Short mmCIF file of C-alpha atoms in Angstrom, two decimals:
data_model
loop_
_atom_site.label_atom_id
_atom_site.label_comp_id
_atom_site.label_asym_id
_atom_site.label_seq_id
_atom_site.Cartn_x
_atom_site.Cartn_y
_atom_site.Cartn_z
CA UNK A 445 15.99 8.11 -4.58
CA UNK A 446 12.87 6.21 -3.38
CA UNK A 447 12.23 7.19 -0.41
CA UNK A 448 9.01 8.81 1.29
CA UNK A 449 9.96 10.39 4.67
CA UNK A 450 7.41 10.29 7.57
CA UNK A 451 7.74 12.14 10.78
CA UNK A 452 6.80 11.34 13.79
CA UNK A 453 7.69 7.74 13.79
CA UNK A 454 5.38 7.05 16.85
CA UNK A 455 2.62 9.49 18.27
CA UNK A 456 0.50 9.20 21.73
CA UNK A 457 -2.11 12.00 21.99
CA UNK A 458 -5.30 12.59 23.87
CA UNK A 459 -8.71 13.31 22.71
CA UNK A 460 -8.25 16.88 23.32
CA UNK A 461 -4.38 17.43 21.46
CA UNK A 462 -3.94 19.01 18.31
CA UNK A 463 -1.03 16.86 16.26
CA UNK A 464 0.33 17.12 12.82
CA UNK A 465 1.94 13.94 10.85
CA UNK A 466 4.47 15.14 8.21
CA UNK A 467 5.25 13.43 4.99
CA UNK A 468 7.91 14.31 2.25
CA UNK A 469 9.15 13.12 -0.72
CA UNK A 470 11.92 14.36 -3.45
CA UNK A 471 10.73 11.98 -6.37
CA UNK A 472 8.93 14.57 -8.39
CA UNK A 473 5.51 12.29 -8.02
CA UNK A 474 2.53 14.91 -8.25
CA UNK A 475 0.26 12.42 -6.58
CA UNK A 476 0.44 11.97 -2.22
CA UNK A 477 -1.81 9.96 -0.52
CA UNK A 478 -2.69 9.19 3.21
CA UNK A 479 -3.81 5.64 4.00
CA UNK A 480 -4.72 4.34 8.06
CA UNK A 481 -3.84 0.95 8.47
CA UNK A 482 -5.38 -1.31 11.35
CA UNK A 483 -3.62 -4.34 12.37
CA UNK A 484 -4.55 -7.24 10.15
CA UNK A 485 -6.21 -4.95 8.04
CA UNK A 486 -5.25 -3.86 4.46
CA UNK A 487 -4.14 -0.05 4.28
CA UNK A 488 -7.32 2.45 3.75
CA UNK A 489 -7.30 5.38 1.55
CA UNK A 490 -8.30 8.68 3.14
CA UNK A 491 -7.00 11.33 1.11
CA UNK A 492 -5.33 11.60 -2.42
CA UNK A 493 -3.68 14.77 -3.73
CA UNK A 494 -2.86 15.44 -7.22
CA UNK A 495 -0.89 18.73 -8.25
CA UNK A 496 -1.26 20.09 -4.86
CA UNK A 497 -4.97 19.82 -5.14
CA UNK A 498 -6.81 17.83 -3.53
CA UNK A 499 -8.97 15.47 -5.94
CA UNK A 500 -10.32 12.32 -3.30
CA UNK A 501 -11.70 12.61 0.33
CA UNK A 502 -12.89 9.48 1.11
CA UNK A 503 -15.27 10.74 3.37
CA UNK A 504 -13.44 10.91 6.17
CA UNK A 505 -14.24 12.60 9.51
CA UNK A 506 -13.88 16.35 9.75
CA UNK A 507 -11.22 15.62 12.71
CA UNK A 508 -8.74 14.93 10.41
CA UNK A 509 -7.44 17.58 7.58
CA UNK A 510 -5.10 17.22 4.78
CA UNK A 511 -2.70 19.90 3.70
CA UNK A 512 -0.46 20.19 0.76
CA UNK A 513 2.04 22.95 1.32
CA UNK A 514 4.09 22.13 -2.04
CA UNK A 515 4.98 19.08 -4.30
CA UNK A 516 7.32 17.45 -2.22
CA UNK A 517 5.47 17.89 1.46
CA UNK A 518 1.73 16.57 2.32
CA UNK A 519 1.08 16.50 6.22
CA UNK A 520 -2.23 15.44 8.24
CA UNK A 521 -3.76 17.37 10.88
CA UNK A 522 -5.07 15.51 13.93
CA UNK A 523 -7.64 17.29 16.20
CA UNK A 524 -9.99 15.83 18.71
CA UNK A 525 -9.58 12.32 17.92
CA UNK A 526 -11.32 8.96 19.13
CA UNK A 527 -9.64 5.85 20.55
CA UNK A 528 -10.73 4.12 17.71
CA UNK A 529 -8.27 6.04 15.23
CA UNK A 530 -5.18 4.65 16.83
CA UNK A 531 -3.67 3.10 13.75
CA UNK A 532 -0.91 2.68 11.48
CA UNK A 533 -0.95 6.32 9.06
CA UNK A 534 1.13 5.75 6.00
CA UNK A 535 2.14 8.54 2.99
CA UNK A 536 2.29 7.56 -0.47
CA UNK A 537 3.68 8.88 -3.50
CA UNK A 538 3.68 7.93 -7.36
CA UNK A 539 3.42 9.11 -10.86
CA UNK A 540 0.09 7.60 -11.44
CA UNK A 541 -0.31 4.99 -13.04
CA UNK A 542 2.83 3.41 -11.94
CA UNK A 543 3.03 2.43 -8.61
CA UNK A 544 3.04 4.13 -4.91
CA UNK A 545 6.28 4.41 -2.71
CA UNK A 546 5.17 4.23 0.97
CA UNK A 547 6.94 5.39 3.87
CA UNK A 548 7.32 3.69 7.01
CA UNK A 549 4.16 5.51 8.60
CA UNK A 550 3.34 6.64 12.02
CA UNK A 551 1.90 4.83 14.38
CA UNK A 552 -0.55 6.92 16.15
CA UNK A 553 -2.24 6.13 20.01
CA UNK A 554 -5.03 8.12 20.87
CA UNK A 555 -5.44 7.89 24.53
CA UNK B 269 -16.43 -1.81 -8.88
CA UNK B 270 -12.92 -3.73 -8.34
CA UNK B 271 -12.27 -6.35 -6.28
CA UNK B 272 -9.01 -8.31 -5.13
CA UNK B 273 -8.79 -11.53 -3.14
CA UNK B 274 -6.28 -13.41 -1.47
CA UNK B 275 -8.15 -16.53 -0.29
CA UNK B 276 -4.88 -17.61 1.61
CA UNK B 277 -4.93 -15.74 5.45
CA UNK B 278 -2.05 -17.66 6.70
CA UNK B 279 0.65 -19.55 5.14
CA UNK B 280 3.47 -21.01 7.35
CA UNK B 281 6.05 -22.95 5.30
CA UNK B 282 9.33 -23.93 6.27
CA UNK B 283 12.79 -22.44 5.05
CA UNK B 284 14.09 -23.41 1.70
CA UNK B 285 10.34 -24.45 0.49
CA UNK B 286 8.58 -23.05 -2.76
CA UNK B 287 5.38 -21.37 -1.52
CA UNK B 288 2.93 -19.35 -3.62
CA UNK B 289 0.54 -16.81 -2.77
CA UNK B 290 -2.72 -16.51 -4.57
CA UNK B 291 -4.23 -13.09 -6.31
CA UNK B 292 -7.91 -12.89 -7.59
CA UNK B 293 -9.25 -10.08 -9.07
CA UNK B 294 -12.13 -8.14 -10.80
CA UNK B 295 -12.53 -4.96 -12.69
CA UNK B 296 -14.58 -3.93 -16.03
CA UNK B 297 -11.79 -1.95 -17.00
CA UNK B 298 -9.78 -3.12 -20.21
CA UNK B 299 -6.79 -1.07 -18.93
CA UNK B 300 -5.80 -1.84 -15.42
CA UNK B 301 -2.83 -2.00 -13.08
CA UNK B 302 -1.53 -4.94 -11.05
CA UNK B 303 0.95 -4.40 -7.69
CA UNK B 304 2.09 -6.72 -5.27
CA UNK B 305 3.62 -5.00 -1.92
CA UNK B 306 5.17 -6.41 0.82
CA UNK B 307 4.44 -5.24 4.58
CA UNK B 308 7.50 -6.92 6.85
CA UNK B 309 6.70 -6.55 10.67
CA UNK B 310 8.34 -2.95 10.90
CA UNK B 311 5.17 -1.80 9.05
CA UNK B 312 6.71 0.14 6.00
CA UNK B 313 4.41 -1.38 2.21
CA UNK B 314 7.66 -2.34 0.21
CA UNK B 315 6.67 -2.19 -4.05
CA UNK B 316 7.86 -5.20 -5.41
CA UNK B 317 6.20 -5.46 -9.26
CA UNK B 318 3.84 -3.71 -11.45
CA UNK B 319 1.78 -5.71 -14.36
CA UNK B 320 -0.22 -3.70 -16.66
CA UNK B 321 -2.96 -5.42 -18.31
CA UNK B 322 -1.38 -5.55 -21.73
CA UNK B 323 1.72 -7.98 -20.66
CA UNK B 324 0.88 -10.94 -19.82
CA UNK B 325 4.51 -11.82 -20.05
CA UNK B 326 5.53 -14.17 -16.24
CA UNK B 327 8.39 -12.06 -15.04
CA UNK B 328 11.19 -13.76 -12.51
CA UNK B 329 13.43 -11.60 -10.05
CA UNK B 330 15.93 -13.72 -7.94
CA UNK B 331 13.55 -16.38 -6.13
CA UNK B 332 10.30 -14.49 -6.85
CA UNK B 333 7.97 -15.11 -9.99
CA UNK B 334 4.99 -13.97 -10.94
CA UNK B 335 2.60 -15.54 -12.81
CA UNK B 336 0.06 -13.33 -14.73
CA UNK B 337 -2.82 -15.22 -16.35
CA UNK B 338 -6.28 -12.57 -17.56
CA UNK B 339 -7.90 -15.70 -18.16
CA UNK B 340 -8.12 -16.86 -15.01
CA UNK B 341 -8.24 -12.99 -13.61
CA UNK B 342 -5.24 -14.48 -11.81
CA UNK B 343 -1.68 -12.69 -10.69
CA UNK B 344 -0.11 -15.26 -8.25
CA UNK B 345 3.22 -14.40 -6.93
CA UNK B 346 6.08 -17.63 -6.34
CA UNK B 347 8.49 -17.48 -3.59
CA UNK B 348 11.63 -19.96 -4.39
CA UNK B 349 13.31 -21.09 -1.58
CA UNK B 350 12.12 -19.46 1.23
CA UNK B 351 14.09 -17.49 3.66
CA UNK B 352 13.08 -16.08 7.12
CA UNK B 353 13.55 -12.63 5.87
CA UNK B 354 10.32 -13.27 3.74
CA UNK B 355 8.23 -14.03 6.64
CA UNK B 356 5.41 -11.13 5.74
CA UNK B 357 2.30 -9.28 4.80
CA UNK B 358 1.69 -9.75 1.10
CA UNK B 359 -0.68 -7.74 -0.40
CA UNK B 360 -1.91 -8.26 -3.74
CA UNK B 361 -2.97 -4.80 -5.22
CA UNK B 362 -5.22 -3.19 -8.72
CA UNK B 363 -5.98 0.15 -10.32
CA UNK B 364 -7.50 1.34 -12.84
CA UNK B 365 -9.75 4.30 -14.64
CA UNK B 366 -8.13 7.51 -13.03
CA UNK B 367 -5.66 5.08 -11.22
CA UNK B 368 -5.07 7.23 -7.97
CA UNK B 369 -7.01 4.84 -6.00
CA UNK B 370 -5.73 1.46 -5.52
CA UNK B 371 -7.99 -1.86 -4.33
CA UNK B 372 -5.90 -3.76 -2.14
CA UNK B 373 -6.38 -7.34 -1.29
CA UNK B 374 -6.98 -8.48 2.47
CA UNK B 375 -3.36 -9.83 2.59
CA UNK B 376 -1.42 -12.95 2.53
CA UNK B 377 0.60 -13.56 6.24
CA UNK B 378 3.64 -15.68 5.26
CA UNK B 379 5.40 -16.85 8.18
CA UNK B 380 9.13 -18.79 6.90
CA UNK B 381 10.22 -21.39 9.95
CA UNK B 382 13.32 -21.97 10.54
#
């Protein structure tokens, strides 16, 4: 099986919601990453988790934290966000270094 | 640093033509990984190969090819035959020392006419 789940599909919040994006996976990778995607845009690394731990922030805005709850679940939580984070948000997995199974990402609208 | 480039933006071709999408890249690292994805409209990165830096071997899958030169610091990827269902984002992709974080390319848009 490989196949990384990601909940919601499609997300419309305001600047003042609180929202969580969900990712799972059942592959036994100890690596999950988030990436945001804009359109035309390649995908862009925010977080990486390794063993539950998480070893790369890429300096991303404090409105945005990652959580690892175990090795199979990794989920993003979304608080006071700007209209210019609407974007694609897509979950990785992998046994480094082979390469990353995506899922089919959320696409978020900050309103 | 690393660095990947797909020079191509936008390729239309029309169905049943061979079309080939260029990959560039740069890295200091002796060990290093090589990925090509593909992003249909639905949005979802499909993995289609993996090259390490030690096989140089071309590798063929049903119409697709890759062709795999250090040399040239090349990894171009042949599509044989196009079909509408390849109309795409193909992203050319490298990693290497801890290998969590990948370099993408800027993408290749493939659009297969009818």
């Amino acid at each position: 099986d490989t196949e990384v789940t990601q909940t919601p599909k499609h997300l419309v919040m305001g600047m003042t919601n609180k929202k969580s994006l969900k990712c799972e996976q059942h592959m036994g990778h100890r690596a999950m990453y988030w990436y945001k995607q804009k359109a035309k845009k390649p995908p862009e690394l925010m977080f990486v988790y390794s063993y539950e731990k998480l070893s790369i922030n890429e300096s991303v805005p404090s409105r945005f934290s990652p959580e690892c709850p175990n090795s199979s679940l990794l989920n993003l939580h979304l608080h006071a966000l700007q209209p210019e984070d609407s974007a694609l948000y897509l979950c990785a997995s992998s046994r480094p270094p082979n390469e990353q199974f995506f899922g089919p990402g959320t696409r978020l609208t900050v309103l | 640093a690393q660095k990947v480039t797909q020079a191509q933006t936008e390729i239309s071709v029309v169905e049943k033509e061979d079309v080939t999408l260029d990959c560039v890249y740069e890295t200091r690292d002796t060990t290093y990984y090589l990925f090509w994805y593909k992003q249909p409209p639905s949005g979802e990165l499909v993995f289609l190969i993996r090259r390490n830096s030690f096989d140089e071997q071309n590798e063929i899958s049903g119409r697709y090819s890759w062709n795999f030169q250090k040399s040239t610091s090349s990894f171009n990827f042949t599509i044989t035959a196009s079909q509408v269902v390849d109309s795409a984002v193909y992203f050319c992709a490298l990693s290497s020392g801890g290998y969590q974080k990948v370099t993408f390319g800027t993408g290749t848009k493939l659009q297969v006419i009818p």
